[in-house]
Amino acid sequence: MNIVVQKFGGTSVRNLECMKQVLEKVMVPYEQGNKVIVVLSAMSGETNRLIALAKEWSKTPDLAEMDSLVSTGEQVSTALFTMLLKDKGIKARSLLGFQMPIKTNTAHSRARILDMGSDEIFSLLDKYDILVVAGFQGCTEEKRITTLGRGGSDTSAVAMAAAVNADVCEIYTDVPGVFTTDPNICSQARKLDTVSYDEMLEMASMGAKVLQIRSVEFAKKYNVKVHVRSTFSDEIGTFVTQEDKDMESVMVSGIAYDKDQARVTLAKVLDKPGVSATLFTPLAENGVLVDMIVQNPSRDGRTDMTFTIPRADLEITLEILDRIKDEMGAQEILYDQNVCKVSVIGVGMRNHSGVASKAFQALRDENINIMMISTSEIKITCLIEEKYTELAIRTLHNTFGLDKSGSVENML
Amino acid sequence: MNIVVQKFGGTSVRNLECMKQVLEKVMVPYEQGNKVIVVLSAMSGETNRLIALAKEWSKTPDLAEMDSLVSTGEQVSTALFTMLLKDKGIKARSLLGFQMPIKTNTAHSRARILDMGSDEIFSLLDKYDILVVAGFQGCTEEKRITTLGRGGSDTSAVAMAAAVNADVCEIYTDVPGVFTTDPNICSQARKLDTVSYDEMLEMASMGAKVLQIRSVEFAKKYNVKVHVRSTFSDEIGTFVTQEDKDMESVMVSGIAYDKDQARVTLAKVLDKPGVSATLFTPLAENGVLVDMIVQNPSRDGRTDMTFTIPRADLEITLEILDRIKDEMGAQEILYDQNVCKVSVIGVGMRNHSGVASKAFQALRDENINIMMISTSEIKITCLIEEKYTELAIRTLHNTFGLDKSGSVENML
């Protein structure tokens, strides 16, 4: 049994006309004799409408009820789309999170998939040629509805593909694929033919909105071949796959950025054991996601601790710091909202030296000051002033020859 | 454990303001220490919106998908209402058809409840003080969502009350109770304090919209005390209960009517065995609900067959008759859309003679011609010209003294 999984986002199913375009996409693998699993998001705007409704009813809506509420979005889109299939005489049915079931933990609004029940899906595929699966939703052991967080339909699709060992998991979206950088900023941005799971993870964590980060983790874990492509054309998109030799021959695959950042410094902290725990434990407890952390070598028994956080969390972070600053002996709290993270990403870095220094030089040549640096095996991230974002991206894109379609060969 | 079931219709939950009124109603039995099961319909207009959407997508929407679609209406209202309860710190949760589960057969769009799982409900009532149940929906053995037909939330509520042996099943609606007749037609219509299951069944089958007919059958079967009352006042409404001695002492409880009728006559049919089957089998197969049937004694081997149907089914009925009229040897097809059924209802008829003749006389005195008559143990129905509807109702209401609040005593 050859199985193709296709996922369509909210924009792709926003009205009847768009759903008919989706229908055409679905008919392609179906008419080739494949079984097709179609994963749908809610019609665009619907999830936001439901959230707004809940906010009218309660300032802090109960999360379990919120999940029951917003999951109706996908229930509506899957029912409507299946009606189109049934009208064509196709053996099809909609499939909700509780019906499969997609078992998750009980973390409402950001649940994690625990189990998919491959046997159940295979036995449904014996009876139906097309299954229309409600993305974004799952179900706890106690049959309560959960949701997987924003963009969770990507994860639903990849998890389905993993469960049935599908040939490919096609993620249809409103862009043609994964680009070397944001085409809105850099006109020379180029669509990538392939990108590795790790590179995609780094890009997603930097705020690239093409795929939900957990879906990429899932794809990597279960080795699902993901094909990111456009609903509105027939063009081949970008394959997200296991790393191969060719990929490693390319030093840099893309430039990512994230403007949604703020930098905070706790100045002249008493440098004694446990000081990091004192600082970061209350932040974690309040759900503040700390990213880059820099601690300077101590002088005179005091040190500066600097870190970055999502800009929306600045207020609560400052409140927390104010509470603990005396305990830490800190003499000052500094912060800056006008910052941006820019990252150079590529699995090839593992085998090529000099990527970092080349990036630093390029930024220096444009007089862009680097405020913080962090590195991973396949990524170099620099925190810079926000106003230099576009300049930095274009400069780095150019420096690593990402505009050249033959860059793979160039680097060999 | 004392349990109260309360059901609120779409008008009662149509927006936040109305839901807050519902909240007050729910707090009454809760604060008296009862466990409360609240059954909600979809916010008013929502079900129609979803049906219209489906009709845009497909001329003949798949019924299973339709059920999955429209059941979201109750999923939304129950989640929102539960948020209000949680905000007050009450141990509450929403409960969907598949969660209970409310097991039904597979007749999508008009499913029948098979089983309610009392044990599951009791164990939920150990953990929660208020359960907010999505009305109108159930779930098949194979976990597909079903709906119970228009007004199905009434049946959900009565079924819940039966399953947990609730003290009372309160049906909140936008009228104060069950009336002797339609107050819009007869200003002297009076709210009834009690009405028997059988009387309510006859009234519901005549188009009284207060309760879904199946909910009354359920209430009768499981002896559930139903209290029909208004969401918008504290007034006591009407109790629908088992018949008792007092009730039988009243000859007539109410006058009902149904304008949604058409009369069809197949004239001079060859009167041979099987002729009724030839006529009514194809009608039943096409879902036409035939009500009153009259067959005159045959003359010269030929007879006239007259019956009534819902007005909306007239077109298909005439098509079917046209196909079979030769087979039946019928010489003519006659029909009339301008007719109305008027019924006199009362369990007391069993013990009192003369009700029928009294009714016929009253209509004759107003020169209202009776076209067809049918009777049951507790009902006399006359088919009359539609234009006499209001006059007939007022006349009969007056004839049987229904305007007098002391009519129970009058009849003793």
PDB file of C-alpha atoms in Angstrom, chain A residues 157-359:
ATOM      1  CA  ALA A 157       0.826  15.471   9.343  1.00  0.00           C
ATOM      2  CA  VAL A 158       4.366  14.326  10.058  1.00  0.00           C
ATOM      3  CA  ALA A 159       3.145  12.072  12.851  1.00  0.00           C
ATOM      4  CA  MET A 160       0.582  10.486  10.497  1.00  0.00           C
ATOM      5  CA  ALA A 161       3.308   9.973   7.898  1.00  0.00           C
ATOM      6  CA  ALA A 162       5.540   8.374  10.521  1.00  0.00           C
ATOM      7  CA  ALA A 163       2.759   6.103  11.784  1.00  0.00           C
ATOM      8  CA  VAL A 164       1.987   4.639   8.366  1.00  0.00           C
ATOM      9  CA  ASN A 165       5.496   4.924   6.967  1.00  0.00           C
ATOM     10  CA  ALA A 166       4.242   7.147   4.145  1.00  0.00           C
ATOM     11  CA  ASP A 167       6.329   7.677   1.027  1.00  0.00           C
ATOM     12  CA  VAL A 168       6.278  11.407   1.515  1.00  0.00           C
ATOM     13  CA  CYS A 169       4.671  14.032   3.724  1.00  0.00           C
ATOM     14  CA  GLU A 170       3.756  16.995   1.575  1.00  0.00           C
ATOM     15  CA  ILE A 171       3.277  20.243   3.482  1.00  0.00           C
ATOM     16  CA  TYR A 172       1.338  22.645   1.277  1.00  0.00           C
ATOM     17  CA  THR A 173       1.665  26.277   2.224  1.00  0.00           C
ATOM     18  CA  ASP A 174       1.433  29.735   0.701  1.00  0.00           C
ATOM     19  CA  VAL A 175       5.149  29.909  -0.169  1.00  0.00           C
ATOM     20  CA  PRO A 176       6.925  27.743  -2.757  1.00  0.00           C
ATOM     21  CA  GLY A 177       9.377  26.170  -0.310  1.00  0.00           C
ATOM     22  CA  VAL A 178      12.222  26.892   2.090  1.00  0.00           C
ATOM     23  CA  PHE A 179      14.415  29.809   1.036  1.00  0.00           C
ATOM     24  CA  THR A 180      18.040  30.682   1.732  1.00  0.00           C
ATOM     25  CA  THR A 181      16.626  33.677   3.575  1.00  0.00           C
ATOM     26  CA  ASP A 182      13.480  35.806   3.709  1.00  0.00           C
ATOM     27  CA  PRO A 183      12.708  36.863   0.099  1.00  0.00           C
ATOM     28  CA  ASN A 184      10.913  39.935   1.440  1.00  0.00           C
ATOM     29  CA  ILE A 185      14.226  41.200   2.752  1.00  0.00           C
ATOM     30  CA  CYS A 186      16.659  39.819   0.236  1.00  0.00           C
ATOM     31  CA  SER A 187      15.469  39.746  -3.366  1.00  0.00           C
ATOM     32  CA  GLN A 188      18.239  37.309  -4.220  1.00  0.00           C
ATOM     33  CA  ALA A 189      16.935  34.692  -1.803  1.00  0.00           C
ATOM     34  CA  ARG A 190      16.778  31.327  -3.538  1.00  0.00           C
ATOM     35  CA  LYS A 191      14.534  28.355  -2.948  1.00  0.00           C
ATOM     36  CA  LEU A 192      16.471  25.382  -1.588  1.00  0.00           C
ATOM     37  CA  ASP A 193      16.006  21.980  -3.250  1.00  0.00           C
ATOM     38  CA  THR A 194      16.837  20.157  -0.047  1.00  0.00           C
ATOM     39  CA  VAL A 195      17.568  21.025   3.525  1.00  0.00           C
ATOM     40  CA  SER A 196      18.536  18.718   6.375  1.00  0.00           C
ATOM     41  CA  TYR A 197      16.388  18.163   9.453  1.00  0.00           C
ATOM     42  CA  ASP A 198      18.986  19.883  11.635  1.00  0.00           C
ATOM     43  CA  GLU A 199      19.214  22.911   9.409  1.00  0.00           C
ATOM     44  CA  MET A 200      15.427  23.149   9.274  1.00  0.00           C
ATOM     45  CA  LEU A 201      15.312  22.908  13.059  1.00  0.00           C
ATOM     46  CA  GLU A 202      17.742  25.797  13.403  1.00  0.00           C
ATOM     47  CA  MET A 203      15.763  27.827  10.883  1.00  0.00           C
ATOM     48  CA  ALA A 204      12.460  27.067  12.595  1.00  0.00           C
ATOM     49  CA  SER A 205      13.841  27.944  16.009  1.00  0.00           C
ATOM     50  CA  MET A 206      14.926  31.263  14.514  1.00  0.00           C
ATOM     51  CA  GLY A 207      11.334  32.046  13.662  1.00  0.00           C
ATOM     52  CA  ALA A 208      11.109  30.759  10.081  1.00  0.00           C
ATOM     53  CA  LYS A 209       7.370  30.105   9.876  1.00  0.00           C
ATOM     54  CA  VAL A 210       7.396  27.434   7.186  1.00  0.00           C
ATOM     55  CA  LEU A 211       7.218  24.483   9.594  1.00  0.00           C
ATOM     56  CA  GLN A 212       6.385  24.086  13.261  1.00  0.00           C
ATOM     57  CA  ILE A 213       9.596  23.166  15.066  1.00  0.00           C
ATOM     58  CA  ARG A 214       8.106  20.060  16.688  1.00  0.00           C
ATOM     59  CA  SER A 215       7.065  18.708  13.317  1.00  0.00           C
ATOM     60  CA  VAL A 216      10.708  18.835  12.224  1.00  0.00           C
ATOM     61  CA  GLU A 217      11.843  17.060  15.391  1.00  0.00           C
ATOM     62  CA  PHE A 218       9.235  14.404  14.656  1.00  0.00           C
ATOM     63  CA  ALA A 219      10.319  14.100  11.041  1.00  0.00           C
ATOM     64  CA  LYS A 220      13.935  13.711  12.113  1.00  0.00           C
ATOM     65  CA  LYS A 221      13.141  11.143  14.789  1.00  0.00           C
ATOM     66  CA  TYR A 222      11.066   8.952  12.456  1.00  0.00           C
ATOM     67  CA  ASN A 223      12.965   9.807   9.280  1.00  0.00           C
ATOM     68  CA  VAL A 224       9.927  11.187   7.442  1.00  0.00           C
ATOM     69  CA  LYS A 225      10.672  12.775   4.073  1.00  0.00           C
ATOM     70  CA  VAL A 226       8.935  16.162   4.151  1.00  0.00           C
ATOM     71  CA  HIS A 227       8.172  18.113   0.994  1.00  0.00           C
ATOM     72  CA  VAL A 228       7.345  21.793   1.602  1.00  0.00           C
ATOM     73  CA  ARG A 229       5.560  23.246  -1.438  1.00  0.00           C
ATOM     74  CA  SER A 230       2.943  25.740  -2.623  1.00  0.00           C
ATOM     75  CA  THR A 231      -0.799  25.077  -2.803  1.00  0.00           C
ATOM     76  CA  PHE A 232      -1.055  27.586  -5.591  1.00  0.00           C
ATOM     77  CA  SER A 233       1.389  26.096  -8.113  1.00  0.00           C
ATOM     78  CA  ASP A 234       2.648  22.698  -9.303  1.00  0.00           C
ATOM     79  CA  GLU A 235       6.282  23.618  -8.762  1.00  0.00           C
ATOM     80  CA  ILE A 236       8.493  21.241  -6.790  1.00  0.00           C
ATOM     81  CA  GLY A 237       9.265  22.773  -3.400  1.00  0.00           C
ATOM     82  CA  THR A 238      11.921  21.933  -0.819  1.00  0.00           C
ATOM     83  CA  PHE A 239      12.623  18.472   0.556  1.00  0.00           C
ATOM     84  CA  VAL A 240      13.481  18.280   4.236  1.00  0.00           C
ATOM     85  CA  THR A 241      15.398  15.036   4.639  1.00  0.00           C
ATOM     86  CA  GLN A 242      18.235  13.224   6.295  1.00  0.00           C
ATOM     87  CA  GLU A 243      21.622  14.770   5.826  1.00  0.00           C
ATOM     88  CA  ASP A 244      23.657  13.372   2.978  1.00  0.00           C
ATOM     89  CA  LYS A 245      27.152  13.847   1.612  1.00  0.00           C
ATOM     90  CA  ASP A 246      26.081  16.524  -0.862  1.00  0.00           C
ATOM     91  CA  MET A 247      24.636  18.665   1.861  1.00  0.00           C
ATOM     92  CA  GLU A 248      27.820  18.582   3.873  1.00  0.00           C
ATOM     93  CA  SER A 249      29.712  19.919   0.906  1.00  0.00           C
ATOM     94  CA  VAL A 250      27.760  23.168   1.206  1.00  0.00           C
ATOM     95  CA  MET A 251      29.118  25.362   3.979  1.00  0.00           C
ATOM     96  CA  VAL A 252      26.052  27.533   4.474  1.00  0.00           C
ATOM     97  CA  SER A 253      22.448  26.773   3.549  1.00  0.00           C
ATOM     98  CA  GLY A 254      20.643  29.817   4.797  1.00  0.00           C
ATOM     99  CA  ILE A 255      20.479  33.012   6.788  1.00  0.00           C
ATOM    100  CA  ALA A 256      17.751  33.252   9.403  1.00  0.00           C
ATOM    101  CA  TYR A 257      16.732  36.063  11.689  1.00  0.00           C
ATOM    102  CA  ASP A 258      14.471  36.805  14.619  1.00  0.00           C
ATOM    103  CA  LYS A 259      13.425  40.341  15.514  1.00  0.00           C
ATOM    104  CA  ASP A 260      11.177  39.282  18.340  1.00  0.00           C
ATOM    105  CA  GLN A 261      13.975  39.626  20.887  1.00  0.00           C
ATOM    106  CA  ALA A 262      15.052  41.698  23.843  1.00  0.00           C
ATOM    107  CA  ARG A 263      18.408  41.741  25.609  1.00  0.00           C
ATOM    108  CA  VAL A 264      18.676  42.030  29.371  1.00  0.00           C
ATOM    109  CA  THR A 265      21.802  42.542  31.476  1.00  0.00           C
ATOM    110  CA  LEU A 266      22.168  42.127  35.196  1.00  0.00           C
ATOM    111  CA  ALA A 267      25.284  44.171  35.907  1.00  0.00           C
ATOM    112  CA  LYS A 268      27.958  43.541  38.548  1.00  0.00           C
ATOM    113  CA  VAL A 269      26.394  40.437  40.043  1.00  0.00           C
ATOM    114  CA  LEU A 270      28.228  38.813  42.974  1.00  0.00           C
ATOM    115  CA  ASP A 271      29.953  35.844  41.357  1.00  0.00           C
ATOM    116  CA  LYS A 272      29.232  32.980  43.711  1.00  0.00           C
ATOM    117  CA  PRO A 273      28.007  29.395  43.160  1.00  0.00           C
ATOM    118  CA  GLY A 274      24.290  29.124  42.418  1.00  0.00           C
ATOM    119  CA  VAL A 275      23.918  32.594  40.987  1.00  0.00           C
ATOM    120  CA  SER A 276      22.737  31.278  37.604  1.00  0.00           C
ATOM    121  CA  ALA A 277      20.120  29.097  39.257  1.00  0.00           C
ATOM    122  CA  THR A 278      18.877  32.053  41.321  1.00  0.00           C
ATOM    123  CA  LEU A 279      18.441  33.993  38.094  1.00  0.00           C
ATOM    124  CA  PHE A 280      17.072  31.459  35.647  1.00  0.00           C
ATOM    125  CA  THR A 281      14.846  29.293  37.847  1.00  0.00           C
ATOM    126  CA  PRO A 282      12.186  31.967  38.472  1.00  0.00           C
ATOM    127  CA  LEU A 283      12.284  32.937  34.789  1.00  0.00           C
ATOM    128  CA  ALA A 284      11.665  29.340  33.739  1.00  0.00           C
ATOM    129  CA  GLU A 285       8.896  28.994  36.303  1.00  0.00           C
ATOM    130  CA  ASN A 286       7.181  31.966  34.715  1.00  0.00           C
ATOM    131  CA  GLY A 287       7.466  30.488  31.252  1.00  0.00           C
ATOM    132  CA  VAL A 288      10.104  32.936  30.006  1.00  0.00           C
ATOM    133  CA  LEU A 289      12.152  31.269  27.272  1.00  0.00           C
ATOM    134  CA  VAL A 290      15.739  32.407  27.739  1.00  0.00           C
ATOM    135  CA  ASP A 291      17.849  31.927  24.624  1.00  0.00           C
ATOM    136  CA  MET A 292      21.419  33.315  24.360  1.00  0.00           C
ATOM    137  CA  ILE A 293      23.268  33.593  27.667  1.00  0.00           C
ATOM    138  CA  VAL A 294      26.629  35.292  28.143  1.00  0.00           C
ATOM    139  CA  GLN A 295      28.515  35.609  31.376  1.00  0.00           C
ATOM    140  CA  ASN A 296      31.709  37.626  31.356  1.00  0.00           C
ATOM    141  CA  PRO A 297      34.739  36.444  33.363  1.00  0.00           C
ATOM    142  CA  SER A 298      34.471  37.900  36.805  1.00  0.00           C
ATOM    143  CA  ARG A 299      36.511  40.885  37.967  1.00  0.00           C
ATOM    144  CA  ASP A 300      36.771  41.819  41.642  1.00  0.00           C
ATOM    145  CA  GLY A 301      34.322  39.002  42.448  1.00  0.00           C
ATOM    146  CA  ARG A 302      31.592  40.526  40.282  1.00  0.00           C
ATOM    147  CA  THR A 303      30.345  39.671  36.800  1.00  0.00           C
ATOM    148  CA  ASP A 304      27.796  40.830  34.186  1.00  0.00           C
ATOM    149  CA  MET A 305      25.139  38.371  33.102  1.00  0.00           C
ATOM    150  CA  THR A 306      23.432  39.051  29.769  1.00  0.00           C
ATOM    151  CA  PHE A 307      20.703  37.044  28.071  1.00  0.00           C
ATOM    152  CA  THR A 308      18.022  37.331  25.418  1.00  0.00           C
ATOM    153  CA  ILE A 309      14.296  36.671  25.743  1.00  0.00           C
ATOM    154  CA  PRO A 310      11.193  37.041  23.544  1.00  0.00           C
ATOM    155  CA  ARG A 311      10.267  40.715  23.463  1.00  0.00           C
ATOM    156  CA  ALA A 312       6.764  40.011  24.806  1.00  0.00           C
ATOM    157  CA  ASP A 313       8.285  38.611  28.000  1.00  0.00           C
ATOM    158  CA  LEU A 314      10.338  41.717  28.802  1.00  0.00           C
ATOM    159  CA  GLU A 315       7.883  43.157  31.299  1.00  0.00           C
ATOM    160  CA  ILE A 316       7.547  40.034  33.430  1.00  0.00           C
ATOM    161  CA  THR A 317      11.316  39.461  33.214  1.00  0.00           C
ATOM    162  CA  LEU A 318      12.041  42.915  34.596  1.00  0.00           C
ATOM    163  CA  GLU A 319       9.550  42.341  37.417  1.00  0.00           C
ATOM    164  CA  ILE A 320      11.284  39.093  38.353  1.00  0.00           C
ATOM    165  CA  LEU A 321      14.753  40.649  38.194  1.00  0.00           C
ATOM    166  CA  ASP A 322      13.621  43.461  40.436  1.00  0.00           C
ATOM    167  CA  ARG A 323      12.547  40.903  43.038  1.00  0.00           C
ATOM    168  CA  ILE A 324      15.824  38.944  42.990  1.00  0.00           C
ATOM    169  CA  LYS A 325      18.427  41.608  42.273  1.00  0.00           C
ATOM    170  CA  ASP A 326      19.272  42.228  45.937  1.00  0.00           C
ATOM    171  CA  GLU A 327      19.679  38.522  46.614  1.00  0.00           C
ATOM    172  CA  MET A 328      22.128  38.423  43.704  1.00  0.00           C
ATOM    173  CA  GLY A 329      23.914  41.576  44.767  1.00  0.00           C
ATOM    174  CA  ALA A 330      23.329  43.058  41.313  1.00  0.00           C
ATOM    175  CA  GLN A 331      24.022  46.731  40.978  1.00  0.00           C
ATOM    176  CA  GLU A 332      22.079  47.496  37.822  1.00  0.00           C
ATOM    177  CA  ILE A 333      19.504  46.122  35.380  1.00  0.00           C
ATOM    178  CA  LEU A 334      19.932  47.103  31.744  1.00  0.00           C
ATOM    179  CA  TYR A 335      17.775  46.169  28.797  1.00  0.00           C
ATOM    180  CA  ASP A 336      17.441  46.790  25.086  1.00  0.00           C
ATOM    181  CA  GLN A 337      14.417  45.987  22.932  1.00  0.00           C
ATOM    182  CA  ASN A 338      15.875  47.135  19.644  1.00  0.00           C
ATOM    183  CA  VAL A 339      17.897  44.048  18.894  1.00  0.00           C
ATOM    184  CA  CYS A 340      17.780  41.243  16.342  1.00  0.00           C
ATOM    185  CA  LYS A 341      19.302  37.795  16.106  1.00  0.00           C
ATOM    186  CA  VAL A 342      20.852  36.879  12.767  1.00  0.00           C
ATOM    187  CA  SER A 343      22.053  33.330  12.152  1.00  0.00           C
ATOM    188  CA  VAL A 344      24.199  31.638   9.558  1.00  0.00           C
ATOM    189  CA  ILE A 345      23.081  28.009   9.238  1.00  0.00           C
ATOM    190  CA  GLY A 346      24.606  25.011   7.482  1.00  0.00           C
ATOM    191  CA  VAL A 347      25.519  21.412   8.219  1.00  0.00           C
ATOM    192  CA  GLY A 348      28.651  21.952   6.149  1.00  0.00           C
ATOM    193  CA  MET A 349      30.124  24.004   8.992  1.00  0.00           C
ATOM    194  CA  ARG A 350      31.038  20.757  10.684  1.00  0.00           C
ATOM    195  CA  ASN A 351      33.655  20.137   8.034  1.00  0.00           C
ATOM    196  CA  HIS A 352      34.604  23.645   7.050  1.00  0.00           C
ATOM    197  CA  SER A 353      36.497  26.057   9.236  1.00  0.00           C
ATOM    198  CA  GLY A 354      36.439  29.776   8.860  1.00  0.00           C
ATOM    199  CA  VAL A 355      32.679  30.281   8.524  1.00  0.00           C
ATOM    200  CA  ALA A 356      32.484  32.271  11.741  1.00  0.00           C
ATOM    201  CA  SER A 357      35.390  34.570  10.976  1.00  0.00           C
ATOM    202  CA  LYS A 358      34.102  35.134   7.442  1.00  0.00           C
ATOM    203  CA  ALA A 359      30.689  36.152   8.872  1.00  0.00           C
TER     204      ALA A 359
END
